[in-house]
PDB file of N, CA, C and O in Angstrom:
ATOM      1  N   MET I 809     -20.062  28.520 126.694  1.00 95.00           N
ATOM      2  CA  MET I 809     -20.327  29.301 125.503  1.00 95.00           C
ATOM      3  C   MET I 809     -19.041  29.406 124.683  1.00 95.00           C
ATOM      4  O   MET I 809     -17.971  29.607 125.234  1.00 95.00           O
ATOM      5  N   ARG I 810     -19.201  29.256 123.381  1.00 97.00           N
ATOM      6  CA  ARG I 810     -18.061  29.414 122.466  1.00 97.00           C
ATOM      7  C   ARG I 810     -18.181  30.743 121.723  1.00 97.00           C
ATOM      8  O   ARG I 810     -19.286  31.161 121.378  1.00 97.00           O
ATOM      9  N   LEU I 811     -17.033  31.366 121.471  1.00 98.00           N
ATOM     10  CA  LEU I 811     -16.982  32.648 120.776  1.00 98.00           C
ATOM     11  C   LEU I 811     -16.015  32.586 119.611  1.00 98.00           C
ATOM     12  O   LEU I 811     -15.043  31.821 119.626  1.00 98.00           O
ATOM     13  N   ARG I 812     -16.279  33.426 118.624  1.00 97.00           N
ATOM     14  CA  ARG I 812     -15.330  33.643 117.521  1.00 97.00           C
ATOM     15  C   ARG I 812     -15.017  35.133 117.477  1.00 97.00           C
ATOM     16  O   ARG I 812     -15.919  35.967 117.498  1.00 97.00           O
ATOM     17  N   VAL I 813     -13.743  35.469 117.420  1.00 97.00           N
ATOM     18  CA  VAL I 813     -13.333  36.857 117.290  1.00 97.00           C
ATOM     19  C   VAL I 813     -12.613  37.015 115.950  1.00 97.00           C
ATOM     20  O   VAL I 813     -11.833  36.158 115.543  1.00 97.00           O
ATOM     21  N   GLU I 814     -12.950  38.093 115.258  1.00 97.00           N
ATOM     22  CA  GLU I 814     -12.261  38.471 114.032  1.00 97.00           C
ATOM     23  C   GLU I 814     -11.717  39.872 114.266  1.00 97.00           C
ATOM     24  O   GLU I 814     -12.433  40.733 114.786  1.00 97.00           O
ATOM     25  N   PHE I 815     -10.457  40.113 113.872  1.00 96.00           N
ATOM     26  CA  PHE I 815      -9.883  41.430 114.129  1.00 96.00           C
ATOM     27  C   PHE I 815      -8.816  41.793 113.106  1.00 96.00           C
ATOM     28  O   PHE I 815      -8.223  40.924 112.473  1.00 96.00           O
ATOM     29  N   THR I 816      -8.611  43.088 112.961  1.00 94.00           N
ATOM     30  CA  THR I 816      -7.500  43.633 112.189  1.00 94.00           C
ATOM     31  C   THR I 816      -6.890  44.770 113.002  1.00 94.00           C
ATOM     32  O   THR I 816      -7.562  45.374 113.839  1.00 94.00           O
ATOM     33  N   THR I 817      -5.614  45.013 112.744  1.00 94.00           N
ATOM     34  CA  THR I 817      -4.935  46.140 113.381  1.00 94.00           C
ATOM     35  C   THR I 817      -4.409  47.060 112.288  1.00 94.00           C
ATOM     36  O   THR I 817      -4.102  46.615 111.187  1.00 94.00           O
ATOM     37  N   GLU I 818      -4.342  48.320 112.591  1.00 94.00           N
ATOM     38  CA  GLU I 818      -3.862  49.317 111.635  1.00 94.00           C
ATOM     39  C   GLU I 818      -2.869  50.232 112.327  1.00 94.00           C
ATOM     40  O   GLU I 818      -2.907  50.348 113.548  1.00 94.00           O
ATOM     41  N   PRO I 819      -2.001  50.893 111.607  1.00 94.00           N
ATOM     42  CA  PRO I 819      -1.975  51.084 110.169  1.00 94.00           C
ATOM     43  C   PRO I 819      -1.373  49.883 109.431  1.00 94.00           C
ATOM     44  O   PRO I 819      -0.585  49.130 109.989  1.00 94.00           O
ATOM     45  N   PHE I 820      -1.802  49.741 108.161  1.00 87.00           N
ATOM     46  CA  PHE I 820      -1.280  48.683 107.310  1.00 87.00           C
ATOM     47  C   PHE I 820       0.053  49.108 106.724  1.00 87.00           C
ATOM     48  O   PHE I 820       0.311  50.283 106.527  1.00 87.00           O
ATOM     49  N   ASP I 821       0.879  48.147 106.412  1.00 82.00           N
ATOM     50  CA  ASP I 821       2.122  48.363 105.670  1.00 82.00           C
ATOM     51  C   ASP I 821       2.270  47.168 104.740  1.00 82.00           C
ATOM     52  O   ASP I 821       2.462  46.048 105.200  1.00 82.00           O
ATOM     53  N   LEU I 822       2.140  47.393 103.453  1.00 79.00           N
ATOM     54  CA  LEU I 822       2.181  46.296 102.492  1.00 79.00           C
ATOM     55  C   LEU I 822       3.590  45.769 102.249  1.00 79.00           C
ATOM     56  O   LEU I 822       3.765  44.667 101.747  1.00 79.00           O
ATOM     57  N   ASP I 823       4.603  46.549 102.600  1.00 86.00           N
ATOM     58  CA  ASP I 823       5.987  46.125 102.372  1.00 86.00           C
ATOM     59  C   ASP I 823       6.525  45.244 103.496  1.00 86.00           C
ATOM     60  O   ASP I 823       7.301  44.335 103.253  1.00 86.00           O
ATOM     61  N   GLU I 824       6.136  45.539 104.713  1.00 88.00           N
ATOM     62  CA  GLU I 824       6.664  44.819 105.876  1.00 88.00           C
ATOM     63  C   GLU I 824       5.610  44.816 106.982  1.00 88.00           C
ATOM     64  O   GLU I 824       4.967  45.829 107.228  1.00 88.00           O
ATOM     65  N   ALA I 825       5.459  43.682 107.640  1.00 87.00           N
ATOM     66  CA  ALA I 825       4.478  43.598 108.730  1.00 87.00           C
ATOM     67  C   ALA I 825       4.882  44.545 109.854  1.00 87.00           C
ATOM     68  O   ALA I 825       6.008  44.479 110.348  1.00 87.00           O
ATOM     69  N   PRO I 826       3.981  45.450 110.255  1.00 92.00           N
ATOM     70  CA  PRO I 826       4.305  46.354 111.349  1.00 92.00           C
ATOM     71  C   PRO I 826       4.409  45.606 112.675  1.00 92.00           C
ATOM     72  O   PRO I 826       3.872  44.510 112.834  1.00 92.00           O
ATOM     73  N   ARG I 827       5.079  46.221 113.620  1.00 95.00           N
ATOM     74  CA  ARG I 827       5.300  45.587 114.929  1.00 95.00           C
ATOM     75  C   ARG I 827       3.982  45.178 115.584  1.00 95.00           C
ATOM     76  O   ARG I 827       3.873  44.087 116.131  1.00 95.00           O
ATOM     77  N   HIS I 828       2.963  46.029 115.513  1.00 95.00           N
ATOM     78  CA  HIS I 828       1.687  45.697 116.159  1.00 95.00           C
ATOM     79  C   HIS I 828       1.054  44.454 115.542  1.00 95.00           C
ATOM     80  O   HIS I 828       0.411  43.678 116.239  1.00 95.00           O
ATOM     81  N   ALA I 829       1.246  44.228 114.243  1.00 92.00           N
ATOM     82  CA  ALA I 829       0.705  43.030 113.598  1.00 92.00           C
ATOM     83  C   ALA I 829       1.442  41.780 114.074  1.00 92.00           C
ATOM     84  O   ALA I 829       0.829  40.731 114.294  1.00 92.00           O
ATOM     85  N   LEU I 830       2.739  41.881 114.250  1.00 93.00           N
ATOM     86  CA  LEU I 830       3.519  40.748 114.754  1.00 93.00           C
ATOM     87  C   LEU I 830       3.150  40.431 116.198  1.00 93.00           C
ATOM     88  O   LEU I 830       3.048  39.266 116.583  1.00 93.00           O
ATOM     89  N   VAL I 831       2.922  41.462 116.984  1.00 95.00           N
ATOM     90  CA  VAL I 831       2.500  41.271 118.376  1.00 95.00           C
ATOM     91  C   VAL I 831       1.123  40.607 118.412  1.00 95.00           C
ATOM     92  O   VAL I 831       0.898  39.677 119.198  1.00 95.00           O
ATOM     93  N   ALA I 832       0.216  41.053 117.566  1.00 94.00           N
ATOM     94  CA  ALA I 832      -1.128  40.450 117.510  1.00 94.00           C
ATOM     95  C   ALA I 832      -1.032  38.971 117.181  1.00 94.00           C
ATOM     96  O   ALA I 832      -1.689  38.136 117.814  1.00 94.00           O
ATOM     97  N   ARG I 833      -0.199  38.627 116.213  1.00 92.00           N
ATOM     98  CA  ARG I 833      -0.030  37.220 115.832  1.00 92.00           C
ATOM     99  C   ARG I 833       0.495  36.401 117.003  1.00 92.00           C
ATOM    100  O   ARG I 833      -0.011  35.325 117.295  1.00 92.00           O
ATOM    101  N   GLU I 834       1.489  36.935 117.696  1.00 95.00           N
ATOM    102  CA  GLU I 834       2.068  36.212 118.830  1.00 95.00           C
ATOM    103  C   GLU I 834       1.031  35.997 119.939  1.00 95.00           C
ATOM    104  O   GLU I 834       0.912  34.903 120.485  1.00 95.00           O
ATOM    105  N   VAL I 835       0.283  37.041 120.253  1.00 95.00           N
ATOM    106  CA  VAL I 835      -0.726  36.940 121.319  1.00 95.00           C
ATOM    107  C   VAL I 835      -1.764  35.885 120.973  1.00 95.00           C
ATOM    108  O   VAL I 835      -2.093  35.017 121.791  1.00 95.00           O
ATOM    109  N   ILE I 836      -2.277  35.926 119.772  1.00 94.00           N
ATOM    110  CA  ILE I 836      -3.374  35.042 119.412  1.00 94.00           C
ATOM    111  C   ILE I 836      -2.896  33.605 119.230  1.00 94.00           C
ATOM    112  O   ILE I 836      -3.604  32.660 119.556  1.00 94.00           O
ATOM    113  N   GLU I 837      -1.677  33.424 118.736  1.00 94.00           N
ATOM    114  CA  GLU I 837      -1.167  32.064 118.543  1.00 94.00           C
ATOM    115  C   GLU I 837      -0.756  31.395 119.847  1.00 94.00           C
ATOM    116  O   GLU I 837      -0.725  30.177 119.919  1.00 94.00           O
ATOM    117  N   THR I 838      -0.446  32.168 120.874  1.00 94.00           N
ATOM    118  CA  THR I 838      -0.041  31.578 122.150  1.00 94.00           C
ATOM    119  C   THR I 838      -1.189  31.485 123.151  1.00 94.00           C
ATOM    120  O   THR I 838      -1.021  30.921 124.223  1.00 94.00           O
ATOM    121  N   ALA I 839      -2.343  32.043 122.798  1.00 95.00           N
ATOM    122  CA  ALA I 839      -3.508  31.961 123.679  1.00 95.00           C
ATOM    123  C   ALA I 839      -4.071  30.542 123.655  1.00 95.00           C
ATOM    124  O   ALA I 839      -3.816  29.776 122.723  1.00 95.00           O
ATOM    125  N   GLU I 840      -4.840  30.210 124.659  1.00 93.00           N
ATOM    126  CA  GLU I 840      -5.434  28.873 124.771  1.00 93.00           C
ATOM    127  C   GLU I 840      -6.743  28.822 123.985  1.00 93.00           C
ATOM    128  O   GLU I 840      -7.831  28.725 124.558  1.00 93.00           O
ATOM    129  N   LEU I 841      -6.615  28.898 122.644  1.00 96.00           N
ATOM    130  CA  LEU I 841      -7.773  28.907 121.760  1.00 96.00           C
ATOM    131  C   LEU I 841      -7.810  27.633 120.932  1.00 96.00           C
ATOM    132  O   LEU I 841      -6.791  26.995 120.706  1.00 96.00           O
ATOM    133  N   ASP I 842      -9.004  27.278 120.458  1.00 92.00           N
ATOM    134  CA  ASP I 842      -9.187  26.039 119.707  1.00 92.00           C
ATOM    135  C   ASP I 842      -8.811  26.167 118.234  1.00 92.00           C
ATOM    136  O   ASP I 842      -8.322  25.220 117.634  1.00 92.00           O
ATOM    137  N   ALA I 843      -9.089  27.297 117.638  1.00 92.00           N
ATOM    138  CA  ALA I 843      -8.843  27.490 116.210  1.00 92.00           C
ATOM    139  C   ALA I 843      -8.325  28.904 115.994  1.00 92.00           C
ATOM    140  O   ALA I 843      -8.896  29.861 116.507  1.00 92.00           O
ATOM    141  N   VAL I 844      -7.243  29.026 115.230  1.00 94.00           N
ATOM    142  CA  VAL I 844      -6.644  30.328 114.944  1.00 94.00           C
ATOM    143  C   VAL I 844      -6.316  30.376 113.464  1.00 94.00           C
ATOM    144  O   VAL I 844      -5.721  29.448 112.924  1.00 94.00           O
ATOM    145  N   ASP I 845      -6.705  31.475 112.798  1.00 92.00           N
ATOM    146  CA  ASP I 845      -6.360  31.700 111.402  1.00 92.00           C
ATOM    147  C   ASP I 845      -5.812  33.115 111.304  1.00 92.00           C
ATOM    148  O   ASP I 845      -6.553  34.085 111.497  1.00 92.00           O
ATOM    149  N   VAL I 846      -4.521  33.237 111.035  1.00 87.00           N
ATOM    150  CA  VAL I 846      -3.868  34.533 110.951  1.00 87.00           C
ATOM    151  C   VAL I 846      -3.563  34.811 109.493  1.00 87.00           C
ATOM    152  O   VAL I 846      -2.959  33.991 108.810  1.00 87.00           O
ATOM    153  N   GLY I 847      -4.002  35.969 109.005  1.00 82.00           N
ATOM    154  CA  GLY I 847      -3.770  36.328 107.610  1.00 82.00           C
ATOM    155  C   GLY I 847      -3.355  37.778 107.474  1.00 82.00           C
ATOM    156  O   GLY I 847      -3.376  38.535 108.445  1.00 82.00           O
ATOM    157  N   PRO I 848      -2.986  38.188 106.276  1.00 74.00           N
ATOM    158  CA  PRO I 848      -2.479  39.552 106.080  1.00 74.00           C
ATOM    159  C   PRO I 848      -3.537  40.638 106.242  1.00 74.00           C
ATOM    160  O   PRO I 848      -3.209  41.778 106.552  1.00 74.00           O
ATOM    161  N   PHE I 849      -4.817  40.304 106.025  1.00 77.00           N
ATOM    162  CA  PHE I 849      -5.859  41.329 106.094  1.00 77.00           C
ATOM    163  C   PHE I 849      -6.908  41.058 107.158  1.00 77.00           C
ATOM    164  O   PHE I 849      -7.895  41.763 107.252  1.00 77.00           O
ATOM    165  N   GLY I 850      -6.695  40.038 107.972  1.00 86.00           N
ATOM    166  CA  GLY I 850      -7.631  39.748 109.038  1.00 86.00           C
ATOM    167  C   GLY I 850      -7.240  38.488 109.769  1.00 86.00           C
ATOM    168  O   GLY I 850      -6.512  37.654 109.240  1.00 86.00           O
ATOM    169  N   ASN I 851      -7.703  38.367 110.975  1.00 93.00           N
ATOM    170  CA  ASN I 851      -7.362  37.246 111.836  1.00 93.00           C
ATOM    171  C   ASN I 851      -8.636  36.749 112.507  1.00 93.00           C
ATOM    172  O   ASN I 851      -9.506  37.538 112.858  1.00 93.00           O
ATOM    173  N   THR I 852      -8.712  35.436 112.706  1.00 96.00           N
ATOM    174  CA  THR I 852      -9.875  34.828 113.334  1.00 96.00           C
ATOM    175  C   THR I 852      -9.405  33.828 114.371  1.00 96.00           C
ATOM    176  O   THR I 852      -8.422  33.124 114.154  1.00 96.00           O
ATOM    177  N   ALA I 853     -10.117  33.778 115.492  1.00 96.00           N
ATOM    178  CA  ALA I 853      -9.814  32.794 116.531  1.00 96.00           C
ATOM    179  C   ALA I 853     -11.118  32.365 117.182  1.00 96.00           C
ATOM    180  O   ALA I 853     -12.058  33.155 117.290  1.00 96.00           O
ATOM    181  N   GLU I 854     -11.155  31.099 117.626  1.00 97.00           N
ATOM    182  CA  GLU I 854     -12.331  30.564 118.299  1.00 97.00           C
ATOM    183  C   GLU I 854     -11.915  29.842 119.566  1.00 97.00           C
ATOM    184  O   GLU I 854     -10.811  29.320 119.655  1.00 97.00           O
ATOM    185  N   GLY I 855     -12.835  29.807 120.505  1.00 97.00           N
ATOM    186  CA  GLY I 855     -12.589  29.062 121.731  1.00 97.00           C
ATOM    187  C   GLY I 855     -13.690  29.323 122.738  1.00 97.00           C
ATOM    188  O   GLY I 855     -14.692  29.975 122.448  1.00 97.00           O
ATOM    189  N   GLY I 856     -13.469  28.808 123.933  1.00 96.00           N
ATOM    190  CA  GLY I 856     -14.387  29.060 125.024  1.00 96.00           C
ATOM    191  C   GLY I 856     -14.408  30.547 125.358  1.00 96.00           C
ATOM    192  O   GLY I 856     -13.449  31.274 125.104  1.00 96.00           O
ATOM    193  N   ALA I 857     -15.522  30.991 125.924  1.00 97.00           N
ATOM    194  CA  ALA I 857     -15.704  32.415 126.200  1.00 97.00           C
ATOM    195  C   ALA I 857     -14.577  32.996 127.050  1.00 97.00           C
ATOM    196  O   ALA I 857     -14.037  34.060 126.727  1.00 97.00           O
ATOM    197  N   ASP I 858     -14.203  32.323 128.124  1.00 97.00           N
ATOM    198  CA  ASP I 858     -13.142  32.853 128.989  1.00 97.00           C
ATOM    199  C   ASP I 858     -11.821  32.986 128.235  1.00 97.00           C
ATOM    200  O   ASP I 858     -11.131  34.005 128.354  1.00 97.00           O
ATOM    201  N   ALA I 859     -11.470  31.986 127.436  1.00 97.00           N
ATOM    202  CA  ALA I 859     -10.207  32.022 126.700  1.00 97.00           C
ATOM    203  C   ALA I 859     -10.206  33.132 125.656  1.00 97.00           C
ATOM    204  O   ALA I 859      -9.214  33.862 125.501  1.00 97.00           O
ATOM    205  N   VAL I 860     -11.308  33.283 124.932  1.00 97.00           N
ATOM    206  CA  VAL I 860     -11.379  34.327 123.896  1.00 97.00           C
ATOM    207  C   VAL I 860     -11.357  35.710 124.529  1.00 97.00           C
ATOM    208  O   VAL I 860     -10.610  36.595 124.082  1.00 97.00           O
ATOM    209  N   LEU I 861     -12.138  35.920 125.573  1.00 97.00           N
ATOM    210  CA  LEU I 861     -12.178  37.241 126.206  1.00 97.00           C
ATOM    211  C   LEU I 861     -10.846  37.606 126.843  1.00 97.00           C
ATOM    212  O   LEU I 861     -10.416  38.763 126.778  1.00 97.00           O
ATOM    213  N   THR I 862     -10.175  36.643 127.428  1.00 97.00           N
ATOM    214  CA  THR I 862      -8.840  36.896 127.983  1.00 97.00           C
ATOM    215  C   THR I 862      -7.868  37.251 126.876  1.00 97.00           C
ATOM    216  O   THR I 862      -7.083  38.207 126.994  1.00 97.00           O
ATOM    217  N   ALA I 863      -7.909  36.508 125.769  1.00 97.00           N
ATOM    218  CA  ALA I 863      -7.014  36.783 124.640  1.00 97.00           C
ATOM    219  C   ALA I 863      -7.280  38.167 124.052  1.00 97.00           C
ATOM    220  O   ALA I 863      -6.345  38.896 123.712  1.00 97.00           O
ATOM    221  N   VAL I 864      -8.549  38.564 123.951  1.00 97.00           N
ATOM    222  CA  VAL I 864      -8.899  39.881 123.406  1.00 97.00           C
ATOM    223  C   VAL I 864      -8.374  40.987 124.320  1.00 97.00           C
ATOM    224  O   VAL I 864      -7.829  41.986 123.846  1.00 97.00           O
ATOM    225  N   ASP I 865      -8.491  40.814 125.616  1.00 97.00           N
ATOM    226  CA  ASP I 865      -7.974  41.804 126.563  1.00 97.00           C
ATOM    227  C   ASP I 865      -6.469  41.990 126.376  1.00 97.00           C
ATOM    228  O   ASP I 865      -5.978  43.110 126.223  1.00 97.00           O
ATOM    229  N   VAL I 866      -5.740  40.878 126.342  1.00 97.00           N
ATOM    230  CA  VAL I 866      -4.287  40.941 126.170  1.00 97.00           C
ATOM    231  C   VAL I 866      -3.944  41.526 124.803  1.00 97.00           C
ATOM    232  O   VAL I 866      -3.065  42.381 124.675  1.00 97.00           O
ATOM    233  N   LEU I 867      -4.656  41.085 123.788  1.00 97.00           N
ATOM    234  CA  LEU I 867      -4.416  41.563 122.424  1.00 97.00           C
ATOM    235  C   LEU I 867      -4.552  43.079 122.337  1.00 97.00           C
ATOM    236  O   LEU I 867      -3.654  43.761 121.831  1.00 97.00           O
ATOM    237  N   LEU I 868      -5.659  43.610 122.827  1.00 97.00           N
ATOM    238  CA  LEU I 868      -5.883  45.053 122.741  1.00 97.00           C
ATOM    239  C   LEU I 868      -4.801  45.840 123.466  1.00 97.00           C
ATOM    240  O   LEU I 868      -4.270  46.827 122.941  1.00 97.00           O
ATOM    241  N   ARG I 869      -4.455  45.413 124.643  1.00 98.00           N
ATOM    242  CA  ARG I 869      -3.438  46.132 125.413  1.00 98.00           C
ATOM    243  C   ARG I 869      -2.077  46.107 124.711  1.00 98.00           C
ATOM    244  O   ARG I 869      -1.393  47.126 124.595  1.00 98.00           O
ATOM    245  N   LYS I 870      -1.692  44.931 124.210  1.00 98.00           N
ATOM    246  CA  LYS I 870      -0.353  44.797 123.631  1.00 98.00           C
ATOM    247  C   LYS I 870      -0.225  45.452 122.258  1.00 98.00           C
ATOM    248  O   LYS I 870       0.817  46.034 121.952  1.00 98.00           O
ATOM    249  N   VAL I 871      -1.261  45.353 121.405  1.00 97.00           N
ATOM    250  CA  VAL I 871      -1.121  45.975 120.082  1.00 97.00           C
ATOM    251  C   VAL I 871      -1.142  47.493 120.175  1.00 97.00           C
ATOM    252  O   VAL I 871      -0.444  48.164 119.407  1.00 97.00           O
ATOM    253  N   LEU I 872      -1.898  48.035 121.117  1.00 98.00           N
ATOM    254  CA  LEU I 872      -1.870  49.487 121.298  1.00 98.00           C
ATOM    255  C   LEU I 872      -0.498  49.939 121.797  1.00 98.00           C
ATOM    256  O   LEU I 872       0.032  50.951 121.331  1.00 98.00           O
ATOM    257  N   GLU I 873       0.085  49.177 122.723  1.00 98.00           N
ATOM    258  CA  GLU I 873       1.441  49.486 123.193  1.00 98.00           C
ATOM    259  C   GLU I 873       2.459  49.376 122.063  1.00 98.00           C
ATOM    260  O   GLU I 873       3.482  50.063 122.075  1.00 98.00           O
ATOM    261  N   ALA I 874       2.180  48.508 121.073  1.00 97.00           N
ATOM    262  CA  ALA I 874       3.112  48.268 119.971  1.00 97.00           C
ATOM    263  C   ALA I 874       2.889  49.211 118.789  1.00 97.00           C
ATOM    264  O   ALA I 874       3.518  49.055 117.750  1.00 97.00           O
ATOM    265  N   GLY I 875       1.975  50.186 118.934  1.00 96.00           N
ATOM    266  CA  GLY I 875       1.835  51.198 117.897  1.00 96.00           C
ATOM    267  C   GLY I 875       0.589  51.136 117.040  1.00 96.00           C
ATOM    268  O   GLY I 875       0.448  51.937 116.113  1.00 96.00           O
ATOM    269  N   ALA I 876      -0.323  50.223 117.305  1.00 96.00           N
ATOM    270  CA  ALA I 876      -1.567  50.210 116.538  1.00 96.00           C
ATOM    271  C   ALA I 876      -2.341  51.492 116.816  1.00 96.00           C
ATOM    272  O   ALA I 876      -2.400  51.962 117.952  1.00 96.00           O
ATOM    273  N   THR I 877      -2.923  52.058 115.770  1.00 97.00           N
ATOM    274  CA  THR I 877      -3.734  53.263 115.935  1.00 97.00           C
ATOM    275  C   THR I 877      -5.219  52.965 115.774  1.00 97.00           C
ATOM    276  O   THR I 877      -6.052  53.826 116.029  1.00 97.00           O
ATOM    277  N   ARG I 878      -5.521  51.742 115.337  1.00 97.00           N
ATOM    278  CA  ARG I 878      -6.914  51.317 115.189  1.00 97.00           C
ATOM    279  C   ARG I 878      -6.975  49.803 115.257  1.00 97.00           C
ATOM    280  O   ARG I 878      -6.150  49.113 114.682  1.00 97.00           O
ATOM    281  N   VAL I 879      -7.972  49.299 115.973  1.00 96.00           N
ATOM    282  CA  VAL I 879      -8.233  47.866 116.026  1.00 96.00           C
ATOM    283  C   VAL I 879      -9.710  47.684 115.702  1.00 96.00           C
ATOM    284  O   VAL I 879     -10.566  48.240 116.373  1.00 96.00           O
ATOM    285  N   SER I 880      -9.977  46.931 114.641  1.00 96.00           N
ATOM    286  CA  SER I 880     -11.365  46.597 114.288  1.00 96.00           C
ATOM    287  C   SER I 880     -11.612  45.185 114.778  1.00 96.00           C
ATOM    288  O   SER I 880     -10.830  44.278 114.495  1.00 96.00           O
ATOM    289  N   LEU I 881     -12.712  44.996 115.489  1.00 96.00           N
ATOM    290  CA  LEU I 881     -12.964  43.721 116.138  1.00 96.00           C
ATOM    291  C   LEU I 881     -14.436  43.358 116.024  1.00 96.00           C
ATOM    292  O   LEU I 881     -15.299  44.214 116.181  1.00 96.00           O
ATOM    293  N   GLN I 882     -14.679  42.091 115.730  1.00 98.00           N
ATOM    294  CA  GLN I 882     -16.051  41.570 115.712  1.00 98.00           C
ATOM    295  C   GLN I 882     -16.066  40.307 116.545  1.00 98.00           C
ATOM    296  O   GLN I 882     -15.203  39.440 116.401  1.00 98.00           O
ATOM    297  N   LEU I 883     -17.048  40.174 117.397  1.00 97.00           N
ATOM    298  CA  LEU I 883     -17.160  39.022 118.284  1.00 97.00           C
ATOM    299  C   LEU I 883     -18.517  38.359 118.041  1.00 97.00           C
ATOM    300  O   LEU I 883     -19.546  39.028 118.059  1.00 97.00           O
ATOM    301  N   ASN I 884     -18.499  37.048 117.784  1.00 97.00           N
ATOM    302  CA  ASN I 884     -19.730  36.296 117.545  1.00 97.00           C
ATOM    303  C   ASN I 884     -19.874  35.176 118.562  1.00 97.00           C
ATOM    304  O   ASN I 884     -18.891  34.499 118.872  1.00 97.00           O
ATOM    305  N   VAL I 885     -21.093  34.975 119.038  1.00 98.00           N
ATOM    306  CA  VAL I 885     -21.398  33.841 119.906  1.00 98.00           C
ATOM    307  C   VAL I 885     -21.722  32.661 119.000  1.00 98.00           C
ATOM    308  O   VAL I 885     -22.583  32.751 118.123  1.00 98.00           O
ATOM    309  N   LEU I 886     -21.011  31.546 119.209  1.00 95.00           N
ATOM    310  CA  LEU I 886     -21.216  30.342 118.411  1.00 95.00           C
ATOM    311  C   LEU I 886     -22.145  29.367 119.088  1.00 95.00           C
ATOM    312  O   LEU I 886     -22.624  28.440 118.465  1.00 95.00           O
ATOM    313  N   GLY I 887     -22.365  29.517 120.366  1.00 81.00           N
ATOM    314  CA  GLY I 887     -23.195  28.583 121.118  1.00 81.00           C
ATOM    315  C   GLY I 887     -22.313  27.600 121.858  1.00 81.00           C
ATOM    316  O   GLY I 887     -21.113  27.784 122.018  1.00 81.00           O
ATOM    317  N   GLU I 888     -22.886  26.521 122.307  1.00 77.00           N
ATOM    318  CA  GLU I 888     -22.151  25.525 123.098  1.00 77.00           C
ATOM    319  C   GLU I 888     -21.362  24.562 122.229  1.00 77.00           C
ATOM    320  O   GLU I 888     -20.349  24.037 122.638  1.00 77.00           O
ATOM    321  N   THR I 889     -21.800  24.303 121.003  1.00 60.00           N
ATOM    322  CA  THR I 889     -21.195  23.247 120.174  1.00 60.00           C
ATOM    323  C   THR I 889     -20.258  23.785 119.117  1.00 60.00           C
ATOM    324  O   THR I 889     -19.649  23.021 118.401  1.00 60.00           O
ATOM    325  N   GLY I 890     -20.173  25.106 118.975  1.00 50.00           N
ATOM    326  CA  GLY I 890     -19.354  25.677 117.913  1.00 50.00           C
ATOM    327  C   GLY I 890     -20.145  25.960 116.666  1.00 50.00           C
ATOM    328  O   GLY I 890     -19.641  26.505 115.716  1.00 50.00           O
ATOM    329  N   GLU I 891     -21.414  25.607 116.651  1.00 52.00           N
ATOM    330  CA  GLU I 891     -22.265  25.864 115.495  1.00 52.00           C
ATOM    331  C   GLU I 891     -22.825  27.283 115.615  1.00 52.00           C
ATOM    332  O   GLU I 891     -23.336  27.661 116.650  1.00 52.00           O
ATOM    333  N   GLY I 892     -22.733  28.057 114.557  1.00 48.00           N
ATOM    334  CA  GLY I 892     -23.302  29.400 114.563  1.00 48.00           C
ATOM    335  C   GLY I 892     -24.817  29.336 114.580  1.00 48.00           C
ATOM    336  O   GLY I 892     -25.412  28.430 114.020  1.00 48.00           O
ATOM    337  N   ASP I 893     -25.445  30.275 115.220  1.00 41.00           N
ATOM    338  CA  ASP I 893     -26.906  30.330 115.230  1.00 41.00           C
ATOM    339  C   ASP I 893     -27.374  30.779 113.855  1.00 41.00           C
ATOM    340  O   ASP I 893     -26.839  31.709 113.292  1.00 41.00           O
ATOM    341  N   LYS I 894     -28.356  30.078 113.322  1.00 38.00           N
ATOM    342  CA  LYS I 894     -28.832  30.409 111.977  1.00 38.00           C
ATOM    343  C   LYS I 894     -30.246  30.897 112.026  1.00 38.00           C
ATOM    344  O   LYS I 894     -30.989  30.646 112.881  1.00 38.00           O
TER     345      LYS I 894
END
C-alpha cells in the first residue's frame, strides 16, 4: 500500500523558519520516501505504508520536542500503484 502525507507545523514565523520547521524538513528529507515536496506553508511526502508511517512517527516526536505547538496532518491511501482512488 502506498500513502501520501501532507503536514504543517506551527507556530508560523514569516521572518525566519522556526526550529520545528527545520527539524520537520530534515526528518522528511532523510526518510526512505519516494517523493518529498517541502514548502513554506505545507509539506507532502509519498511512499510505502511502512516508510510513511515510520516517518510520521519520527516527525511528530521530533517537531514537538523542537517546539511545535500544533501539527496538522492528512494521510491518504494511494493504493498499490500510486494512483489515487477516484
